[in-house]
Short mmCIF file of C-alpha atoms and ligand atoms in Angstrom, two decimals:
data_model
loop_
_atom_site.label_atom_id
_atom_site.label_comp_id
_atom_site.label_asym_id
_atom_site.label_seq_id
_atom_site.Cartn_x
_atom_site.Cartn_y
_atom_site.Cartn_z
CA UNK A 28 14.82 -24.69 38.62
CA UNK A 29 17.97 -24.32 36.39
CA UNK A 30 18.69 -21.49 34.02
CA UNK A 31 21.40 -21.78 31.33
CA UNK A 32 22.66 -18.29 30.46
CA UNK A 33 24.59 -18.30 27.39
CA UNK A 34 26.81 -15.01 27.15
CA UNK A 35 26.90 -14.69 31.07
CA UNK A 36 30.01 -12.85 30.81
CA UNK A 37 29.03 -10.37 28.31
CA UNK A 38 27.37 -6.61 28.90
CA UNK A 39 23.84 -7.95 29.08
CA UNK A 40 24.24 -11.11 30.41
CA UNK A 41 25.74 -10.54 33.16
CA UNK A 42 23.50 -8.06 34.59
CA UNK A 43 21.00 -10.43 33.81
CA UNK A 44 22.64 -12.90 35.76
CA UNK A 45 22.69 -11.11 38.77
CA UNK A 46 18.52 -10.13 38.51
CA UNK A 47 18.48 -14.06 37.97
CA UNK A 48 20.16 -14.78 41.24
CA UNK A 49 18.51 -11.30 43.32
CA UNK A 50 15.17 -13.34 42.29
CA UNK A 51 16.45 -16.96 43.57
CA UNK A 52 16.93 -18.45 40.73
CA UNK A 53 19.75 -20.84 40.33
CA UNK A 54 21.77 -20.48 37.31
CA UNK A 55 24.62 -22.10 34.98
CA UNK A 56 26.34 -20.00 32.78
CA UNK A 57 28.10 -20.92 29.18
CA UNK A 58 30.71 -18.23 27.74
CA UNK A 59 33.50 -18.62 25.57
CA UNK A 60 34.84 -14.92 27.15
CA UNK A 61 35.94 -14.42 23.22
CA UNK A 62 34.28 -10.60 24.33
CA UNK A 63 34.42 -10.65 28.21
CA UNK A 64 36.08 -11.07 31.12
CA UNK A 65 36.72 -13.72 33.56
CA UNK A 66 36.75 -11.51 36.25
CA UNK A 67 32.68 -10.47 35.54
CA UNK A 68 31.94 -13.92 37.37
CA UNK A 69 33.42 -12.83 40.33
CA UNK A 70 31.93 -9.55 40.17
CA UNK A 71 28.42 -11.14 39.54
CA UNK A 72 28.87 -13.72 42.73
CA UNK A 73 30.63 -10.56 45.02
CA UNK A 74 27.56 -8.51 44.13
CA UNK A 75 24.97 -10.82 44.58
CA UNK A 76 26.75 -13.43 47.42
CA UNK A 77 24.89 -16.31 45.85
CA UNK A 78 27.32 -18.99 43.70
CA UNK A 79 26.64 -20.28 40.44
CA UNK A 80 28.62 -22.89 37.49
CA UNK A 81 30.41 -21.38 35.36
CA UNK A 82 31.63 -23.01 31.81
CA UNK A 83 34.15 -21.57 29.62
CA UNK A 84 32.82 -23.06 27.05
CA UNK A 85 32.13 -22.30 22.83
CA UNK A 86 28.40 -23.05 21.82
CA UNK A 87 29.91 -24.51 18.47
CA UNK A 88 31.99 -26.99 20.34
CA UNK A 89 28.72 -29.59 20.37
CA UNK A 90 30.44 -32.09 23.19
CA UNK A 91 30.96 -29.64 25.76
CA UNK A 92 27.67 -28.30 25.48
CA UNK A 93 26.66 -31.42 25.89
CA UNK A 94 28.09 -32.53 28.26
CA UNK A 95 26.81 -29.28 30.15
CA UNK A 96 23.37 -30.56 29.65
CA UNK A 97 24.48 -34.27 30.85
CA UNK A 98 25.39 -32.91 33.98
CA UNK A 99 22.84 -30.52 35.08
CA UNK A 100 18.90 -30.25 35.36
CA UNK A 101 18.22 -26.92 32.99
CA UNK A 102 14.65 -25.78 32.71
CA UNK A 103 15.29 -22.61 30.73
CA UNK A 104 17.56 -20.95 28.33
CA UNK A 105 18.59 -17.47 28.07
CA UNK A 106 20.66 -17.16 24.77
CA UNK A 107 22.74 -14.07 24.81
CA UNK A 108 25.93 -15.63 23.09
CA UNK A 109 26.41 -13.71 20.45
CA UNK A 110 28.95 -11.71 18.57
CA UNK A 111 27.85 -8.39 18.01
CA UNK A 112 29.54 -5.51 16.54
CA UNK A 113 27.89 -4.10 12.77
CA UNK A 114 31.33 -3.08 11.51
CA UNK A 115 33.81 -6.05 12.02
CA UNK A 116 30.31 -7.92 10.81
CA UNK A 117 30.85 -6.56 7.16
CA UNK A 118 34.32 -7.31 7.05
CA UNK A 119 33.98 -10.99 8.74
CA UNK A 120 30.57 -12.28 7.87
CA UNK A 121 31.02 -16.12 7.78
CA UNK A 122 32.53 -15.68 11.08
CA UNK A 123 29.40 -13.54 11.72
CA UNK A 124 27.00 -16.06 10.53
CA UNK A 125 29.03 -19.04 11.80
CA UNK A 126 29.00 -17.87 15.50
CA UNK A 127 25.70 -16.55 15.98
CA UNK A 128 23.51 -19.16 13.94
CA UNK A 129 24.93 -22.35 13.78
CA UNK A 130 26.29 -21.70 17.45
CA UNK A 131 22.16 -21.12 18.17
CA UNK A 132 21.31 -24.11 15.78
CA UNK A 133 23.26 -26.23 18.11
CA UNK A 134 22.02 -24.71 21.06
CA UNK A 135 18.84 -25.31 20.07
CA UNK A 136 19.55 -29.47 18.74
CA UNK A 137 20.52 -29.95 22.20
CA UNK A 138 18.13 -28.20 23.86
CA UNK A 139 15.55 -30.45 22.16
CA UNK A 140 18.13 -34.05 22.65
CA UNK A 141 17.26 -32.90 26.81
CA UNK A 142 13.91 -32.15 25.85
CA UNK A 143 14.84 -28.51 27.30
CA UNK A 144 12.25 -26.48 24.87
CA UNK A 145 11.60 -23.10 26.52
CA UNK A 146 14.24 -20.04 25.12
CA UNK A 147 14.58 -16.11 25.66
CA UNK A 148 16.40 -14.94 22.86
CA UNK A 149 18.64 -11.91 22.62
CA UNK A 150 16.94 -10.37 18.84
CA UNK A 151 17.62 -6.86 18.45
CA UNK A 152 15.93 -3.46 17.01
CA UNK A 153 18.51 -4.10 14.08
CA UNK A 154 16.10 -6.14 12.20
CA UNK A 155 13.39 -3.37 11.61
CA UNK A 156 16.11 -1.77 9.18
CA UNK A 157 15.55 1.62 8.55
CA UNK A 158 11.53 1.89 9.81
CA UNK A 159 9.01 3.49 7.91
CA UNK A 160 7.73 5.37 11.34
CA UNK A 161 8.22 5.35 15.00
CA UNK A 162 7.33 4.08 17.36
CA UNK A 163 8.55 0.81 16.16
CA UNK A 164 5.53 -2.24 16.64
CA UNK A 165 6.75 -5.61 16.79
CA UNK A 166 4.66 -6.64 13.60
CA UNK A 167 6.36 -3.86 11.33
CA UNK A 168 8.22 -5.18 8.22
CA UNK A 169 11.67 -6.97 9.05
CA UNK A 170 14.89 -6.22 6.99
CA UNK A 171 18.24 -5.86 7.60
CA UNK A 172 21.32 -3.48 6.63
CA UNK A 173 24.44 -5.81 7.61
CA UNK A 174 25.63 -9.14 8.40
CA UNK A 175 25.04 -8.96 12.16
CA UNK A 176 21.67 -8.17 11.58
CA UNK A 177 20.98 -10.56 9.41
CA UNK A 178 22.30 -12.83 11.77
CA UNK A 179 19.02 -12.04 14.78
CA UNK A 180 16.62 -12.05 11.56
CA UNK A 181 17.61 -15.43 10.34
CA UNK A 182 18.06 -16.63 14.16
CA UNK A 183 14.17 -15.51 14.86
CA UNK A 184 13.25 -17.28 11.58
CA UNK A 185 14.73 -20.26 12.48
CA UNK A 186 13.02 -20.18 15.79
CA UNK A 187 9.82 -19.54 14.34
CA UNK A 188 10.09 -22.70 11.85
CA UNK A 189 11.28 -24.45 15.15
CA UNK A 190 8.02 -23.83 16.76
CA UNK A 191 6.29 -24.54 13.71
CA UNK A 192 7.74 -28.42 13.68
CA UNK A 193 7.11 -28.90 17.17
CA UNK A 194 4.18 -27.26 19.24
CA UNK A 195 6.17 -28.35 22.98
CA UNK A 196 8.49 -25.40 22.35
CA UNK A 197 7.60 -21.61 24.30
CA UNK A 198 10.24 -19.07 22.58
CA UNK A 199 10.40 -15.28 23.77
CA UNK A 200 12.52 -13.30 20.89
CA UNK A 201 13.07 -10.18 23.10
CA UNK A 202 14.15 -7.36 20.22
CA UNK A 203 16.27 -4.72 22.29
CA UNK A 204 16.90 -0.98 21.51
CA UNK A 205 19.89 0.54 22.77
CA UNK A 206 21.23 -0.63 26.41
CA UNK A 207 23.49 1.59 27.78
CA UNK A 208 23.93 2.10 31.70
CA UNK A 209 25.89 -0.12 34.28
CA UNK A 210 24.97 -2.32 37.50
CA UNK A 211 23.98 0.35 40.58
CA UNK A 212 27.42 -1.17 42.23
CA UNK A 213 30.01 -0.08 39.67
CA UNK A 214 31.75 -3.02 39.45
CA UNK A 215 29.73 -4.87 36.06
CA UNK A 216 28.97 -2.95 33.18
CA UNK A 217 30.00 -2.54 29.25
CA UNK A 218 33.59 -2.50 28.75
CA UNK A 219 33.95 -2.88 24.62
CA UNK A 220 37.62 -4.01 23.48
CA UNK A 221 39.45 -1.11 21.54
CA UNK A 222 37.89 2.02 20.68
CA UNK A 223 33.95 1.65 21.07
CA UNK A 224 31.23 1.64 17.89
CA UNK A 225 28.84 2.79 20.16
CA UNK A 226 27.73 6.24 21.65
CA UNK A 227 27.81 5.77 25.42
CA UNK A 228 30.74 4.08 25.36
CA UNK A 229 32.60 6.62 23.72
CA UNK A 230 31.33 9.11 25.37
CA UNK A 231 32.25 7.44 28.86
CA UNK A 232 36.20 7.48 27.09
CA UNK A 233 35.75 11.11 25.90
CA UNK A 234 34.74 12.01 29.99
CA UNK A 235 37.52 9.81 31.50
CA UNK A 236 40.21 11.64 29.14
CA UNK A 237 40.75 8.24 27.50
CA UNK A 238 39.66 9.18 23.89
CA UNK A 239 39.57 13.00 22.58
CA UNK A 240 37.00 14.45 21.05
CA UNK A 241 33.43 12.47 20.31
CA UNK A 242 32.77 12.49 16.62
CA UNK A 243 29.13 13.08 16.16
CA UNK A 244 27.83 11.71 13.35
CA UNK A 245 25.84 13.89 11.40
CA UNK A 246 23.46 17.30 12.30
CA UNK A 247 21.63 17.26 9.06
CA UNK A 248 18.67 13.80 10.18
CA UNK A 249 15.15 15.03 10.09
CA UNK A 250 15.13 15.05 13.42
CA UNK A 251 14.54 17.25 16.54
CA UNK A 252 18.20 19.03 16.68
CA UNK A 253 19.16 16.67 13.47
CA UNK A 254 21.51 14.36 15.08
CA UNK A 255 20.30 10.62 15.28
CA UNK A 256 17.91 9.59 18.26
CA UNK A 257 17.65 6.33 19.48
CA UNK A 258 15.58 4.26 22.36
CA UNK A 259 18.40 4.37 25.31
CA UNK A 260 17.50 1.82 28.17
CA UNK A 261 19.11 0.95 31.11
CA UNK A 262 20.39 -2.22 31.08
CA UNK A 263 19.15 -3.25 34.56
CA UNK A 264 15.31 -2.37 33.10
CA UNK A 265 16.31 -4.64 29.88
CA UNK A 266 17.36 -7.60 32.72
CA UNK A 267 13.86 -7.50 34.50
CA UNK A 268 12.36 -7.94 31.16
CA UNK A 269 14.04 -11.52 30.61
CA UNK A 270 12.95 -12.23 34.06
CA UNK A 271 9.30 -11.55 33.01
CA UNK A 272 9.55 -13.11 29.65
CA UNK A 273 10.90 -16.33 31.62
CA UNK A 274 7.86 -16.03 33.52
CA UNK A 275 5.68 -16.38 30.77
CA UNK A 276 7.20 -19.08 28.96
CA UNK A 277 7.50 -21.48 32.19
CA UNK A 278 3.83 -20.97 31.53
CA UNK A 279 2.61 -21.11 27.80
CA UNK A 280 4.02 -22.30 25.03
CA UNK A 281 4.53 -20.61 21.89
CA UNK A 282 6.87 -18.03 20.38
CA UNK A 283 6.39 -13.87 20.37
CA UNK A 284 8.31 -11.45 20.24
CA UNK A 285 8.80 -7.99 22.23
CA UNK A 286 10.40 -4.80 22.20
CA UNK A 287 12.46 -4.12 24.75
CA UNK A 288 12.80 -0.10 24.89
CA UNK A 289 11.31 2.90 26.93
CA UNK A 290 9.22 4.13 24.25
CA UNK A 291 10.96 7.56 24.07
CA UNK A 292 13.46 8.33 21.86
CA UNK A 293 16.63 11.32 22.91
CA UNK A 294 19.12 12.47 20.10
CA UNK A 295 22.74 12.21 20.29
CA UNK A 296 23.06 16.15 21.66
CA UNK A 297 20.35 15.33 24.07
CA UNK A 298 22.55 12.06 25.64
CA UNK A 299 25.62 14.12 25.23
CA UNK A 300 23.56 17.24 27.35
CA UNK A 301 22.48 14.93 29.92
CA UNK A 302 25.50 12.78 30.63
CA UNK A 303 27.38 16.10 31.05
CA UNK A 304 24.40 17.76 33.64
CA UNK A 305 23.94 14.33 35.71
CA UNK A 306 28.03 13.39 36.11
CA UNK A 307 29.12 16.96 35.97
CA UNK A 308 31.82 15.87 33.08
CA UNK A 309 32.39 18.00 29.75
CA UNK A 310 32.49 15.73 26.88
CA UNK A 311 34.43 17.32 24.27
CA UNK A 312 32.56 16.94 20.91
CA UNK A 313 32.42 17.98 17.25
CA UNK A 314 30.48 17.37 14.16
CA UNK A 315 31.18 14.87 11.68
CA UNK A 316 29.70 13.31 8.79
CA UNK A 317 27.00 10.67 8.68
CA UNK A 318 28.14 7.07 9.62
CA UNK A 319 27.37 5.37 6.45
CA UNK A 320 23.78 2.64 7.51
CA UNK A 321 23.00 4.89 10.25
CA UNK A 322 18.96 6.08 10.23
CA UNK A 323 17.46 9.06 11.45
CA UNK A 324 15.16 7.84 14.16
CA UNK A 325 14.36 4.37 16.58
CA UNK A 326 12.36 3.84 19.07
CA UNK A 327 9.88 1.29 20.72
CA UNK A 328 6.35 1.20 20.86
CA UNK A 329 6.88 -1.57 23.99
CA UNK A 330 3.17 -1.77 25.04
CA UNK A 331 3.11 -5.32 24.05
CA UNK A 332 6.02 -6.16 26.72
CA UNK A 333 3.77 -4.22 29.07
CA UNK A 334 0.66 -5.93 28.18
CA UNK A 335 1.62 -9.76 27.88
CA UNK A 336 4.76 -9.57 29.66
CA UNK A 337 3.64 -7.10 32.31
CA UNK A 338 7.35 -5.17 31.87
CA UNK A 339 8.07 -1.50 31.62
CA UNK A 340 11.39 0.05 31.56
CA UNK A 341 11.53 2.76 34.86
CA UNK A 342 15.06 3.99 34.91
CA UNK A 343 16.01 7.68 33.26
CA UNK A 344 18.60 8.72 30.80
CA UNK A 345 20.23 10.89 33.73
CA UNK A 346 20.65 7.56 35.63
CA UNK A 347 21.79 5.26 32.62
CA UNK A 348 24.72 7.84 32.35
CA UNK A 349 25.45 8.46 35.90
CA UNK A 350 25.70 4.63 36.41
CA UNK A 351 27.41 4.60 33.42
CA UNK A 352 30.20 6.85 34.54
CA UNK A 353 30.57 5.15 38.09
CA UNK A 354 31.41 2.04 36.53
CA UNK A 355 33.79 3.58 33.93
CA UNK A 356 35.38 5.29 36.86
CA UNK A 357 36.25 1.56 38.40
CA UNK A 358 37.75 0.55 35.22
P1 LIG B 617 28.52 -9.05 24.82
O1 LIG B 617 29.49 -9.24 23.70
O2 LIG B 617 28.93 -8.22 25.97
O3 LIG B 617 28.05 -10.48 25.37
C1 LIG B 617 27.96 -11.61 24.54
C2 LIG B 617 28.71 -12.74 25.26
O4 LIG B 617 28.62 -13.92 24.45
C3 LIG B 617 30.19 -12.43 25.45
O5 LIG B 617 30.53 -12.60 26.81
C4 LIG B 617 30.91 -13.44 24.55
O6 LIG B 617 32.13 -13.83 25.10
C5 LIG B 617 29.89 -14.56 24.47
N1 LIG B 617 29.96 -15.39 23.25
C6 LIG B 617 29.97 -14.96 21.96
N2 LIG B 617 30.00 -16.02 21.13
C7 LIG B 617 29.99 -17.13 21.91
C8 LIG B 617 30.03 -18.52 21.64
N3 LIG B 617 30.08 -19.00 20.39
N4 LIG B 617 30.02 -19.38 22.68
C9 LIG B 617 29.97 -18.93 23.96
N5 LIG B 617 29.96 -17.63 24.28
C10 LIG B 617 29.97 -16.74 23.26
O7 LIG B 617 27.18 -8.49 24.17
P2 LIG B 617 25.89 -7.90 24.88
O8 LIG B 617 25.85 -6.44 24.59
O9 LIG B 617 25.80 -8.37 26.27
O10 LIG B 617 24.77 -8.59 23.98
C11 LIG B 617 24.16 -9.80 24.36
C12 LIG B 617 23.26 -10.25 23.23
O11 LIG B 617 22.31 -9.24 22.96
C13 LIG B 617 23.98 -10.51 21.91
O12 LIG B 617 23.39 -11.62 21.28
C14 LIG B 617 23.71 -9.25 21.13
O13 LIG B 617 23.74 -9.48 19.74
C15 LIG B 617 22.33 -8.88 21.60
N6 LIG B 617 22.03 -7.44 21.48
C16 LIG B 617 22.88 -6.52 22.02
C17 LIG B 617 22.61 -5.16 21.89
C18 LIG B 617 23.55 -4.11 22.43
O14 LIG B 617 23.48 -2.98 21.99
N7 LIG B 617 24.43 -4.42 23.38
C19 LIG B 617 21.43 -4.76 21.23
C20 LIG B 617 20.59 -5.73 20.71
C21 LIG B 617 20.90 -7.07 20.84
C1 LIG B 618 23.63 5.66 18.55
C2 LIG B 618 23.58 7.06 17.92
C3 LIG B 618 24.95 7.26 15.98
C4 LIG B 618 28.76 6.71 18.06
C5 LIG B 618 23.91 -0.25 17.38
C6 LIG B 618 23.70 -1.41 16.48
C7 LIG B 618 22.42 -2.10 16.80
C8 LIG B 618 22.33 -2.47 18.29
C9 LIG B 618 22.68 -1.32 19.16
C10 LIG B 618 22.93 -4.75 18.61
C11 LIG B 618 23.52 7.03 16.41
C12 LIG B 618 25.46 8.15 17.09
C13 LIG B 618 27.42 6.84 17.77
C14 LIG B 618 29.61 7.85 17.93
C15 LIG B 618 27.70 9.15 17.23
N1 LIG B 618 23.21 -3.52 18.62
N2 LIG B 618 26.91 8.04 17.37
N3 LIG B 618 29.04 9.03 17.53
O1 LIG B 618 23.81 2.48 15.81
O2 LIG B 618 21.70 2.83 17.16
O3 LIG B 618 22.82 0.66 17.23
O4 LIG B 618 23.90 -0.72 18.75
O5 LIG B 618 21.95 -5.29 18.19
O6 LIG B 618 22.39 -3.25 16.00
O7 LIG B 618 23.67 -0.95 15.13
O8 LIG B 618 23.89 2.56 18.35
O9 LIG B 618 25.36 3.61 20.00
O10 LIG B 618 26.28 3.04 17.72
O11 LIG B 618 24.66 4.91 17.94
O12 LIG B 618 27.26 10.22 16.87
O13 LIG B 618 30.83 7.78 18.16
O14 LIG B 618 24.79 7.73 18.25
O15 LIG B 618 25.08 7.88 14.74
O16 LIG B 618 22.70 8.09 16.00
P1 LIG B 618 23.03 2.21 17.02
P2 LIG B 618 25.14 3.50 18.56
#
């Protein structure tokens, strides 16, 4: 059995990749590397010793993909490919919108020319917008704040109206929190381009000496110390959970959807207090204002990913920042 991972290169991807291969799967990835590295293929074949195809290749250009399919036997695909980052989103949407859906509206034509109808897609906690309460359920209202959001809301719609025309296909839309953490080894984790948007990552820069002072944005959220908190997750737990949702759609058909978080949510003073107890780093830090779209509060209510998909996320903050740091270290 075949698995096409699109976005193999990328933060998620390849970590799933290597639970993929760990389990004895075989796999074929798809990345355009526009936001990773060639060198994450090695790193994914050196840590697991099992070899794989890999295809540079841009889920908009229709013939390669194509001829991808032509020359393999795929049972499955996992659809990371994806571009990702809220800010450059507002200032680039149609590039936004471009990459992300029609690149998954091609996927998914060619997927069906194969007759290749079973998908794990990458959604994200974006699309409950700013939530009425938490924990977050997966049938909560749906809205979204920016381009890059709207982008996983329109791709699960389009999946859904997919299913809806034709019964054959079984679609898991896996909505993730926020991943953070590395591979155990050190040598895959997230590795942004520039200066990061996100928290660990800064904070990771802040530790290593590489960026100054951590802006923290905002103290006055109706929250427990009044900085934001969020659903962290390791990214190794958020792997195992495409491996289970792959389970269950090699078996039924249909499309659901899941959240992907620990259930628990820590503020940014909390991640900042245990990233500095569990790698023994000072992370220099002051108080800013609020980053405009932020929200107070997010986090999962994943029981349904525990019932139907028989997942639960087991790895602590303490060891999504230590793993964190030890591949930062290696950069
Ligand atoms: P990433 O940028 O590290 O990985 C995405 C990969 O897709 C990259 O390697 C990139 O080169 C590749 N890619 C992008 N467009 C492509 C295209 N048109 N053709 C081929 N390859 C292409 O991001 P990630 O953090 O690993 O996220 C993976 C997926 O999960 C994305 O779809 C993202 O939107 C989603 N997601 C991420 C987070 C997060 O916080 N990291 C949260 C929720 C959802
Ligand atoms: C976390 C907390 C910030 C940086 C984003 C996307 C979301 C999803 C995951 C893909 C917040 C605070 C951050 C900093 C700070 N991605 N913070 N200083 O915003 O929850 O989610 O990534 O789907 O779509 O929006 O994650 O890591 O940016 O922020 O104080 O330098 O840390 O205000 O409370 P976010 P984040």
């Amino acid at each position: 059995m075949a698995i096409l991972v699109t976005g193999g290169a990328g933060f998620i991807g390849s970590h799933t990749c290597v639970e993929l291969l760990n389990a004895g799967y075989e796999i074929i990835v798809v990345d355009n590397l526009i936001n990773s590295k060639p060198e994450v293929i090695q790193k994914i074949k050196q840590i697991t010793q099992r070899d794989f195809k890999f295809y540079q290749a841009d889920l908009l250009n229709r013939s390669e993909l194509e001829a991808i399919f032509e020359s393999n036997t795929i049972d499955a695909v996992i659809h990371f490919a994806g571009l990702k980052a809220v800010g450059e989103s507002v200032e680039i949407p149609l590039r936004y919108y471009h990459n992300n859906v029609s690149g998954t509206i091609i996927l998914c034509e060619t997927m069906a020319h194969y007759n290749v109808k079973r998908m794990v897609f990458s959604s994200s906690a974006t699309i409950y917008g700013d939530p009425q309460s938490v924990p977050i359920k997966e049938d909560f209202p749906l809205s979204t704040t920016n381009p890059y959001g709207s982008t996983k809301l329109m791709i699960e719609n389009i999946l859904q109206d997919l299913y809806l025309s034709d019964k054959e296909w079984s679609i898991s839309l896996l909505r993730y929190f926020n991943p953070i953490g590395a591979h155990k080894s050190g040598l895959i984790g997230e590795d942004p381009k520039g200066i990061p948007n996100n928290l660990m990552p800064y904070i990771v820069r802040v530790a290593s000496g590489k960026l100054e002072t951590l802006s923290i944005f905002g103290n006055d959220y109706p929250t427990i110390d009044g900085t934001g908190v969020r659903d962290y997750i390791h990214v190794v737990d958020l792997s195992l959970g495409h491996l289970d949702a792959l389970k269950k759609i090699m078996l039924t058909k249909g499309i659901n959807s899941y959240n992907l978080g620990t259930g628990k949510g820590y503020s940014v003073l909390e991640v900042i207090r245990a990233f500095e107890i569990s790698t023994g780093q000072k992370v220099n830090s002051k108080i800013t204002h609020r980053r405009p779209g932020d929200i107070a509060e997010c986090y999962a209510d994943p029981s349904k990913a525990k019932i139907e998909l028989g997942w639960t996320a087991s790895r602590d903050l303490y060891e999504m920042c230590l793993d964190a740091w030890k591949f930062a270290k290696q950069q």
